PDB file of C-alpha atoms in Angstrom:
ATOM      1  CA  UNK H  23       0.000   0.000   0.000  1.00  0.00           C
ATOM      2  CA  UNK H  24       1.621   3.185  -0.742  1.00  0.00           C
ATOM      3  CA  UNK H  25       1.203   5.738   2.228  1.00  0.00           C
ATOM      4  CA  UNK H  26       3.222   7.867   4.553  1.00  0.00           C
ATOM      5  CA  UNK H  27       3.091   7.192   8.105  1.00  0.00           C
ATOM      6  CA  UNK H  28       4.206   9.475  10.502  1.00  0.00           C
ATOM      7  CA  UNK H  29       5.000   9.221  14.340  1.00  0.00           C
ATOM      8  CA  UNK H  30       2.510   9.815  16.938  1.00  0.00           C
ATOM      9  CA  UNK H  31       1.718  12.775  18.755  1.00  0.00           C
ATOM     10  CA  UNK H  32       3.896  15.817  21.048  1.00  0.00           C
ATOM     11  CA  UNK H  33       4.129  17.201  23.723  1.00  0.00           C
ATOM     12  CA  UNK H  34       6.586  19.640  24.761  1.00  0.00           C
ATOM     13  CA  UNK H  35       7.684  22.346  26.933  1.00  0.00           C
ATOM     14  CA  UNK H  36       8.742  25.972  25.403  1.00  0.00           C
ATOM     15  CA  UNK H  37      12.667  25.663  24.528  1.00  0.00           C
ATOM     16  CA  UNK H  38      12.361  22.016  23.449  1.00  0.00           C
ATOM     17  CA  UNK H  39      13.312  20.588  20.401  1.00  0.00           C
ATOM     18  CA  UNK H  40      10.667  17.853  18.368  1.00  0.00           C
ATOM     19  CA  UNK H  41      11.850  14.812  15.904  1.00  0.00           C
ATOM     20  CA  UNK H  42       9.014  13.409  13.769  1.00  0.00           C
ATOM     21  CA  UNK H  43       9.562  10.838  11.266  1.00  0.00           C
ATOM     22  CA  UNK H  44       7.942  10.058   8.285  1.00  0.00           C
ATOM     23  CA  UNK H  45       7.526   6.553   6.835  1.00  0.00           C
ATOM     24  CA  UNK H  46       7.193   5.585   3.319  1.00  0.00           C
ATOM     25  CA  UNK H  47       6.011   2.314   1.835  1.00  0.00           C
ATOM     26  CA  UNK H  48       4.989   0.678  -1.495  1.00  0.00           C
ATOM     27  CA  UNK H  49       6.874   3.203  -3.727  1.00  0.00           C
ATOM     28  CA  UNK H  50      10.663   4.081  -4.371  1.00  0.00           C
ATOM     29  CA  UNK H  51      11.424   6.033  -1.006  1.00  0.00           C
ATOM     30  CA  UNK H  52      14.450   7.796  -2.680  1.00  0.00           C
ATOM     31  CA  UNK H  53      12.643   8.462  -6.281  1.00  0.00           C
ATOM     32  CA  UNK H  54      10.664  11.552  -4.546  1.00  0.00           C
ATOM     33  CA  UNK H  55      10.790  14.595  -2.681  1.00  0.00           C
ATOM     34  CA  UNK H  56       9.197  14.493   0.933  1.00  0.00           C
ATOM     35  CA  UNK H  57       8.178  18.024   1.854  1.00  0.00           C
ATOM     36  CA  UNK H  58       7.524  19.230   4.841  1.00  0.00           C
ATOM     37  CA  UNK H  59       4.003  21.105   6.305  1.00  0.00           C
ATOM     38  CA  UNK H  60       2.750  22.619   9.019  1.00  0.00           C
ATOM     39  CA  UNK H  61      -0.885  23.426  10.277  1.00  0.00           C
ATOM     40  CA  UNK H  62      -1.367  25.688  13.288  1.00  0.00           C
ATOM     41  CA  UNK H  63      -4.919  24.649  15.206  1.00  0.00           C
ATOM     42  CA  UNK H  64      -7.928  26.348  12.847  1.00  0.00           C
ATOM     43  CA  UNK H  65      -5.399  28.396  10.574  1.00  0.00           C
ATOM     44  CA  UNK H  66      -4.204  27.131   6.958  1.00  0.00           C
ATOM     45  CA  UNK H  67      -1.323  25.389   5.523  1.00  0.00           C
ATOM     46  CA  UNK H  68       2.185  26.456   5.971  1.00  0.00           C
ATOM     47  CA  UNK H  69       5.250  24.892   3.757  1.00  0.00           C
ATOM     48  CA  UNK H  70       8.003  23.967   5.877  1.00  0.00           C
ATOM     49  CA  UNK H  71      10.819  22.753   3.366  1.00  0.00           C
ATOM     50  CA  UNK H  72      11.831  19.574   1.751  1.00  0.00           C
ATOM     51  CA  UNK H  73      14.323  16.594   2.110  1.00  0.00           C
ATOM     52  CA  UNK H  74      15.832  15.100  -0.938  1.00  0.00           C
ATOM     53  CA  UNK H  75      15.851  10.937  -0.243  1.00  0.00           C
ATOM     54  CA  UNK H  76      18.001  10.375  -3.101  1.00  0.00           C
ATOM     55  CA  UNK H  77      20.564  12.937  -2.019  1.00  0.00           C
ATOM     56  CA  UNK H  78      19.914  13.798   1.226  1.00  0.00           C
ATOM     57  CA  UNK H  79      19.896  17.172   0.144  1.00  0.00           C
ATOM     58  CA  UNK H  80      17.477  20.019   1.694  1.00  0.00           C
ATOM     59  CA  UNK H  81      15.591  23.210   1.088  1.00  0.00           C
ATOM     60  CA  UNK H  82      14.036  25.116   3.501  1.00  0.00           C
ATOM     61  CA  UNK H  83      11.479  28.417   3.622  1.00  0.00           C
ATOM     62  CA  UNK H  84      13.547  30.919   5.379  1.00  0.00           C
ATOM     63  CA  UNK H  85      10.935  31.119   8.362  1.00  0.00           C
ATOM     64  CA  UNK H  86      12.196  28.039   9.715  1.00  0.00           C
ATOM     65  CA  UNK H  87      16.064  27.899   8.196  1.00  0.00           C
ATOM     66  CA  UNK H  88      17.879  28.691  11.319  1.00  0.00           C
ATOM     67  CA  UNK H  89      15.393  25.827  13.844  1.00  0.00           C
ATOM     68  CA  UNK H  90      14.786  23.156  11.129  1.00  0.00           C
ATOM     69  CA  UNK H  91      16.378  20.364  10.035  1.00  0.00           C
ATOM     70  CA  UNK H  92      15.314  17.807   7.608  1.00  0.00           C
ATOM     71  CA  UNK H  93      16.982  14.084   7.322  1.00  0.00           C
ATOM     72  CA  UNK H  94      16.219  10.927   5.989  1.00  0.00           C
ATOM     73  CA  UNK H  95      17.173   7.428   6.693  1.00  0.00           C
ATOM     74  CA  UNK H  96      17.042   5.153   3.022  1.00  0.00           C
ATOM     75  CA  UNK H  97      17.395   1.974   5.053  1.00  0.00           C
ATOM     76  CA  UNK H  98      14.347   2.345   6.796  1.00  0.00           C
ATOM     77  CA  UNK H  99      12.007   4.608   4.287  1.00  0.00           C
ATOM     78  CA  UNK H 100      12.393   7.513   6.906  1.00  0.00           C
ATOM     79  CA  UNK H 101      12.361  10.912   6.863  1.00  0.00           C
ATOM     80  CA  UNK H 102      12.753  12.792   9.709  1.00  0.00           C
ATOM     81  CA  UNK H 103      11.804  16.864  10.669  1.00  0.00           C
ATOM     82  CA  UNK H 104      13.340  17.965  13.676  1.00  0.00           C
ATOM     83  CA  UNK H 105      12.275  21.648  15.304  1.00  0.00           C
ATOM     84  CA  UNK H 106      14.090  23.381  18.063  1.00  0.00           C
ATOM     85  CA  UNK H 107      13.345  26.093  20.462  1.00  0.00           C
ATOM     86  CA  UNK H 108       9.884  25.170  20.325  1.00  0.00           C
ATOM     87  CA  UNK H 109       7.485  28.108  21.785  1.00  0.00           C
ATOM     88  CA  UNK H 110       3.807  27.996  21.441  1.00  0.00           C
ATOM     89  CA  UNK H 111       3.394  29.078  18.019  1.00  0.00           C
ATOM     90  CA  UNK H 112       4.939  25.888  16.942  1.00  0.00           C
ATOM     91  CA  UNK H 113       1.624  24.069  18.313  1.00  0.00           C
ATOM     92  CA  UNK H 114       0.525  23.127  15.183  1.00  0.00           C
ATOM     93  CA  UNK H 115      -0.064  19.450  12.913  1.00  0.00           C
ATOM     94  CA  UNK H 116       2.896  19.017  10.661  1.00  0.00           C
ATOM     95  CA  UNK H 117       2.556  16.403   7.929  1.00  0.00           C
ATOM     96  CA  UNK H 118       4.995  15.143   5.517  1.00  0.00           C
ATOM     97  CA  UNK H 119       4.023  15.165   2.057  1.00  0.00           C
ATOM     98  CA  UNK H 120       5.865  13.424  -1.399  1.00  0.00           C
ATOM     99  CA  UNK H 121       6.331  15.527  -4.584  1.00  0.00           C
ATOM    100  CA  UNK H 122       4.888  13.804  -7.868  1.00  0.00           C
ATOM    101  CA  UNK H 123       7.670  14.242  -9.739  1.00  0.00           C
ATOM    102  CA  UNK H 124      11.367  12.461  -9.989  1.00  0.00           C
ATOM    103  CA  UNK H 125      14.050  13.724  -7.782  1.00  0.00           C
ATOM    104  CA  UNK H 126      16.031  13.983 -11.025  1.00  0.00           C
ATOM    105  CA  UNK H 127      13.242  16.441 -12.240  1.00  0.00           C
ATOM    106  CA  UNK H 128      14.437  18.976 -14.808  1.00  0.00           C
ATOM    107  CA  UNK H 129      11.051  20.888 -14.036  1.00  0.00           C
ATOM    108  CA  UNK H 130       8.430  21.676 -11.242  1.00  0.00           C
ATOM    109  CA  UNK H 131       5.892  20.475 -13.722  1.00  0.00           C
ATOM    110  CA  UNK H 132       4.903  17.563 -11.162  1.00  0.00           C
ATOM    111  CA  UNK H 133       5.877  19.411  -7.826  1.00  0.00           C
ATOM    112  CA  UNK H 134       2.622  19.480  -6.198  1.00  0.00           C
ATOM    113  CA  UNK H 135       2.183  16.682  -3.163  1.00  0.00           C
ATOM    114  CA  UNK H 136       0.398  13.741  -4.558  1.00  0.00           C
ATOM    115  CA  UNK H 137       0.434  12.023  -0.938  1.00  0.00           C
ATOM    116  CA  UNK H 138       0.176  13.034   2.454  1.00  0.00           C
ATOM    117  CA  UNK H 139       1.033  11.500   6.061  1.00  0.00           C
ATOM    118  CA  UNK H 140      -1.844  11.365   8.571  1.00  0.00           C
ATOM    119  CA  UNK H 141      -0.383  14.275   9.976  1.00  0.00           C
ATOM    120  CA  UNK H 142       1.332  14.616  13.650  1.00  0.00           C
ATOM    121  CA  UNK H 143       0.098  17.223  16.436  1.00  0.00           C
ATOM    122  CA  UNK H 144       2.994  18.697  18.272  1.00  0.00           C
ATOM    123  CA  UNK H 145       1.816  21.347  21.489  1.00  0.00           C
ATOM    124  CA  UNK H 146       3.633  22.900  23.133  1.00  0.00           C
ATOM    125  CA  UNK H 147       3.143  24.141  26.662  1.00  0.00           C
ATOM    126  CA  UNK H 148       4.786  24.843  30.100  1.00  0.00           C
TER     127      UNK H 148
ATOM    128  CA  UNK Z   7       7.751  37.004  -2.373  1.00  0.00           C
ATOM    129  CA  UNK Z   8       4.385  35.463  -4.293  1.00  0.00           C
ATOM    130  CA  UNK Z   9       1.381  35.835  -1.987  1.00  0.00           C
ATOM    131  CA  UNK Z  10      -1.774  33.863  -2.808  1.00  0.00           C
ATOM    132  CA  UNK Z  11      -4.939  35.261  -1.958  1.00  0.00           C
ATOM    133  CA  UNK Z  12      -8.551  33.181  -2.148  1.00  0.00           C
ATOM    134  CA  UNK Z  13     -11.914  34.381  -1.959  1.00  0.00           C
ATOM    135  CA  UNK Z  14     -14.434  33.797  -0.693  1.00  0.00           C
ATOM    136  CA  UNK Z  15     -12.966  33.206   3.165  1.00  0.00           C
ATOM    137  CA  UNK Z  16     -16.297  31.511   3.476  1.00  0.00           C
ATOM    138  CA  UNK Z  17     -19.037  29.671   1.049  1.00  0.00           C
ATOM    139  CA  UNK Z  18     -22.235  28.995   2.246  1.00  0.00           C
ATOM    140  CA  UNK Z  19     -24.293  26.700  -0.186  1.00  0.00           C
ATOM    141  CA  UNK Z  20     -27.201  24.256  -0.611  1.00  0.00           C
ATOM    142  CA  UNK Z  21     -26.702  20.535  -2.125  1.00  0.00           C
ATOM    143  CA  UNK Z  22     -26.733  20.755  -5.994  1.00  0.00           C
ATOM    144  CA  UNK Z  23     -25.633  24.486  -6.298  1.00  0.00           C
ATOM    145  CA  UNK Z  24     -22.832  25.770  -8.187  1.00  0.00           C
ATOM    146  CA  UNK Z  25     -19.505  26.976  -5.995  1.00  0.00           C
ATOM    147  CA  UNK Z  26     -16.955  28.758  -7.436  1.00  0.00           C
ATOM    148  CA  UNK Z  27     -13.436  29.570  -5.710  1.00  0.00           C
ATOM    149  CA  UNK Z  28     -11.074  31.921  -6.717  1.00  0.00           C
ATOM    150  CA  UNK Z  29      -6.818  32.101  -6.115  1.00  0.00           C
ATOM    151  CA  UNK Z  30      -5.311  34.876  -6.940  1.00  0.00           C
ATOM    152  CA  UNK Z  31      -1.354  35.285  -7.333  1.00  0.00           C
ATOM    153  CA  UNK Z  32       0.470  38.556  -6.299  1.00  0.00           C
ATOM    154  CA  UNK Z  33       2.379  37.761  -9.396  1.00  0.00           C
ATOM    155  CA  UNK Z  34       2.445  35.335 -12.416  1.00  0.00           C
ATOM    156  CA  UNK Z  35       2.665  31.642 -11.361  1.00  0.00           C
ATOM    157  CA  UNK Z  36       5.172  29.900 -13.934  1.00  0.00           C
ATOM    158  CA  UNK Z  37       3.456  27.626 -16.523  1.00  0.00           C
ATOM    159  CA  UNK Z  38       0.211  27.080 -14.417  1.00  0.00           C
ATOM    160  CA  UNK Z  39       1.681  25.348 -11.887  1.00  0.00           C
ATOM    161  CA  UNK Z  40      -1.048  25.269  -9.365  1.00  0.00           C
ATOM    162  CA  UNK Z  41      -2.790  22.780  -7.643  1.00  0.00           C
ATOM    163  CA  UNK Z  42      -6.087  22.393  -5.505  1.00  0.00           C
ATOM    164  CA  UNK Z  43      -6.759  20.798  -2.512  1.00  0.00           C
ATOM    165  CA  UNK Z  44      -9.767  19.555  -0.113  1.00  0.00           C
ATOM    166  CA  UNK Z  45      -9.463  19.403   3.689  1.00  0.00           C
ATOM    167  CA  UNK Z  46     -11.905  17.831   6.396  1.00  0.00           C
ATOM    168  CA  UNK Z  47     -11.446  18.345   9.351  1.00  0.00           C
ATOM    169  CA  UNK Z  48      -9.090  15.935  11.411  1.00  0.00           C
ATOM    170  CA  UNK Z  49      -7.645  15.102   7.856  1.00  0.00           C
ATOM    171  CA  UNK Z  50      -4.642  15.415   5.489  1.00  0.00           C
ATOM    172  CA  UNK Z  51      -5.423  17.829   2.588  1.00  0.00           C
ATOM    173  CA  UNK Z  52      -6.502  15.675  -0.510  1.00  0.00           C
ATOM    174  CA  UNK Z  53      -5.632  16.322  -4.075  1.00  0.00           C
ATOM    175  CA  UNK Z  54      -7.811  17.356  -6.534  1.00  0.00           C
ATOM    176  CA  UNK Z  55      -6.268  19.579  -9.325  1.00  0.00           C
ATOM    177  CA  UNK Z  56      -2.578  20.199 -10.437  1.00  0.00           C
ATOM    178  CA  UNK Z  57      -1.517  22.430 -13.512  1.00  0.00           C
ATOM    179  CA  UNK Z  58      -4.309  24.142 -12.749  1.00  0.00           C
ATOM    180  CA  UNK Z  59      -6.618  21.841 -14.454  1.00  0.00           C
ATOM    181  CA  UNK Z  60      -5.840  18.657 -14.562  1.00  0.00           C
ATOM    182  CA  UNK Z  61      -7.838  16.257 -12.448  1.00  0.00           C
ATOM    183  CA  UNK Z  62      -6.157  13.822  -9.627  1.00  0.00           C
ATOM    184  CA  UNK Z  63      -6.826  10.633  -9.925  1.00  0.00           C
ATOM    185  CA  UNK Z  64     -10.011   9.265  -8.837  1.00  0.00           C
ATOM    186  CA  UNK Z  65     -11.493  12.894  -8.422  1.00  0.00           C
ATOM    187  CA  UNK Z  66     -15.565  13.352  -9.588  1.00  0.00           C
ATOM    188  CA  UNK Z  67     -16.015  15.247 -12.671  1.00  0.00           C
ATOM    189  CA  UNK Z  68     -17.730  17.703 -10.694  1.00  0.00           C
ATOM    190  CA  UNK Z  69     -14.631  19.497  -9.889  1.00  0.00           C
ATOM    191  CA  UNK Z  70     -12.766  21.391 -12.225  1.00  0.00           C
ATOM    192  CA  UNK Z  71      -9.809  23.966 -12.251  1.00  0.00           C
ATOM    193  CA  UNK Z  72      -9.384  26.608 -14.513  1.00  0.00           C
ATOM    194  CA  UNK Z  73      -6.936  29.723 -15.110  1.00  0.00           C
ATOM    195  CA  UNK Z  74      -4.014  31.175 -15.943  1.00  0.00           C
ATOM    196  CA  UNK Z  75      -1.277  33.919 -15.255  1.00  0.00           C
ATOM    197  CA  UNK Z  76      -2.366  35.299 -11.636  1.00  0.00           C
ATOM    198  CA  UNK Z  77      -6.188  34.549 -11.767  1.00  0.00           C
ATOM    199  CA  UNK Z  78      -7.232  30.758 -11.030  1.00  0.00           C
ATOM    200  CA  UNK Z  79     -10.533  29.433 -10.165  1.00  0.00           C
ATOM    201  CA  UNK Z  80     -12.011  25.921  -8.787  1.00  0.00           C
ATOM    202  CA  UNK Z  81     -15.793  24.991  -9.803  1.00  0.00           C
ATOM    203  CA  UNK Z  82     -18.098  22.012  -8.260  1.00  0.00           C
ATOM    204  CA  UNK Z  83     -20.540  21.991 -10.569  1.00  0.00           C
ATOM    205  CA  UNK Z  84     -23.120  20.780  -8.535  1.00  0.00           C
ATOM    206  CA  UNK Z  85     -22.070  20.413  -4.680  1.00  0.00           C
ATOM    207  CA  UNK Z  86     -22.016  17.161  -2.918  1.00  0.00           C
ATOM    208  CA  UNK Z  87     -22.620  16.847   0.951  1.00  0.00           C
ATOM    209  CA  UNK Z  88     -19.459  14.976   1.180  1.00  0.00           C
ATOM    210  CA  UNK Z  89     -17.779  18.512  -0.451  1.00  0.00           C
ATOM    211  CA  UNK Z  90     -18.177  20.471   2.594  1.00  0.00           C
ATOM    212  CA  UNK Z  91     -14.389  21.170   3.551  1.00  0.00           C
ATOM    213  CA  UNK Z  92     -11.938  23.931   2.900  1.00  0.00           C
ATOM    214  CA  UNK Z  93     -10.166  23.946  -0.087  1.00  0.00           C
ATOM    215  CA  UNK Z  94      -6.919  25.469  -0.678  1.00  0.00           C
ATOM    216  CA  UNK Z  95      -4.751  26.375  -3.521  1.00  0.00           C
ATOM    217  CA  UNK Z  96      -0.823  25.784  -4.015  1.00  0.00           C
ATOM    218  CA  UNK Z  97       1.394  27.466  -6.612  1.00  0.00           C
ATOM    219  CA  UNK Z  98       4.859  25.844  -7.029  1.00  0.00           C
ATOM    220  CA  UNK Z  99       7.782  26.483  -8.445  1.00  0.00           C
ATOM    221  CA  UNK Z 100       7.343  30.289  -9.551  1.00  0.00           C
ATOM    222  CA  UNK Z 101      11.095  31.510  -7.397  1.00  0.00           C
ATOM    223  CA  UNK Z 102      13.677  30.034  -5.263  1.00  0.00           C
ATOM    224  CA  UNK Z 103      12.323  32.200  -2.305  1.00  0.00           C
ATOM    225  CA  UNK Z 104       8.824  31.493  -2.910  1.00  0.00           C
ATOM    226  CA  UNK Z 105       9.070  27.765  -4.194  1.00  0.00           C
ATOM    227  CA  UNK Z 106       6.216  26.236  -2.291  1.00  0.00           C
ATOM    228  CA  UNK Z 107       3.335  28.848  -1.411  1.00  0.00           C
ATOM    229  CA  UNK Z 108      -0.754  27.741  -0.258  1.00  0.00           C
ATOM    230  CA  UNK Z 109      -3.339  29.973  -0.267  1.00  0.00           C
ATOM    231  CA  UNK Z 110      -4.990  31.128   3.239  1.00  0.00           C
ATOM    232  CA  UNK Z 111      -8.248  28.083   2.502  1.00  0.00           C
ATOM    233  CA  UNK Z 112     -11.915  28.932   1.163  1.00  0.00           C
ATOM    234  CA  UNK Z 113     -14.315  26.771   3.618  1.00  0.00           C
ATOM    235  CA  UNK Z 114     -17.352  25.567   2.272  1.00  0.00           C
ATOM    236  CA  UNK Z 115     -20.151  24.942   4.509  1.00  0.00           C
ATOM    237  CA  UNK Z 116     -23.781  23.908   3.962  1.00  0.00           C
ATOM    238  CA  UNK Z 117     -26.470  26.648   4.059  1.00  0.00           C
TER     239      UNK Z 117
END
């Protein structure tokens, strides 16, 4: 079946960092972008950045650059998002996503997100 | 930076009308590169339209995309209970500092 499943739910106090992973099964793990979004409780969707599987390369919205890191594990399907110095605005659901197209794309004719995790709720709170 | 803006904020309909949703970019979005998406609540977002009007796979004929340049619009032609959600709009690709932007979500709920 091919889905993305992501690690459960967050909790953590202001100043903390967050890891959430991202599984992928029944396609190519490393053929495709995983990008990274973020939903903050009753507002709309926020793009976070993207891991390259293939590569390990990474691209991140300048929000985030200096708190966010993006890795990936090829032996286990995994991609990982990791967050630090959490404060409350960071209370959000962040999902992982994969790009239609090829990592070797020469356009961004396919680089909308064709699937989508299940989506993991981080809080955070003193 | 490429700022997408959608109106309505809100929809208010009956079963079998007509809704239409606009997206509008602060600036050209390269070769229609634009995509549509549903969202329940408690849900991932759900694809229904890239390249600005293409279909997904598996989506009713009832939804369509259409535009181009900076003005982009997604019809249900008749609307289904099961299409009460908010939908929101995605450019990609138009600059390196803008590469992935979504539009602030139309919700459509029943009259």
């Amino acid at each position: 079946q091919v889905q993305l499943v992501q690690s459960g739910a967050e909790v953590k106090k202001p100043g903390a960092s967050v890891k959430i992973s991202c599984q992928a099964s029944g396609f190519t793990f490393t053929g495709h972008f995983i990008h990274w979004v973020r939903q903050a409780p009753g507002q709309g969707l926020e793009w976070m950045g993207l891991v390259n599987p293939y590569s390990g390369g990474t691209n991140y919205e300048q929000k985030f650059r200096a708190r966010v890191t993006m890795t990936r594990e090829t032996s286990f399907s995994t991609a990982y998002m990791e967050l630090i110095g959490l404060t409350s605005d960071d209370t959000a659901v962040y999902f992982c996503a994969r790009e239609r197209g090829p990592v070797e794309r020469e356009s961004l004719a396919e680089g909308f997100f064709d699937l989508w995790g299940q989506g993991t709720l981080v809080t955070v709170s003193s | 930076e490429l700022v997408l803006t959608q109106s309505p904020g809100t929809l208010s309909l009956s079963p079998g009308e007509r809704a239409t949703l606009s997206c509008r970019a602060s600036q050209s979005v390269i070769s229609n590169y634009l995509a549509w998406y549903q969202q329940k609540p408690g849900q991932a977002p759900r694809l229904l339209i890239f390249g600005a009007s293409n279909r997904a796979t598996g989506i009713p004929v009832r939804f369509s995309g259409s535009g181009s340049g900076t003005d982009f619009t997604l019809t249900i032609s008749r609307l289904e209970p099961e299409d009460i959600a908010v939908y929101y709009c995605l450019q990609y690709g138009v600059s390196p500092s803008s590469p992935w932007t979504f539009g602030q979500g139309t919700k459509v709920e029943a009259k």
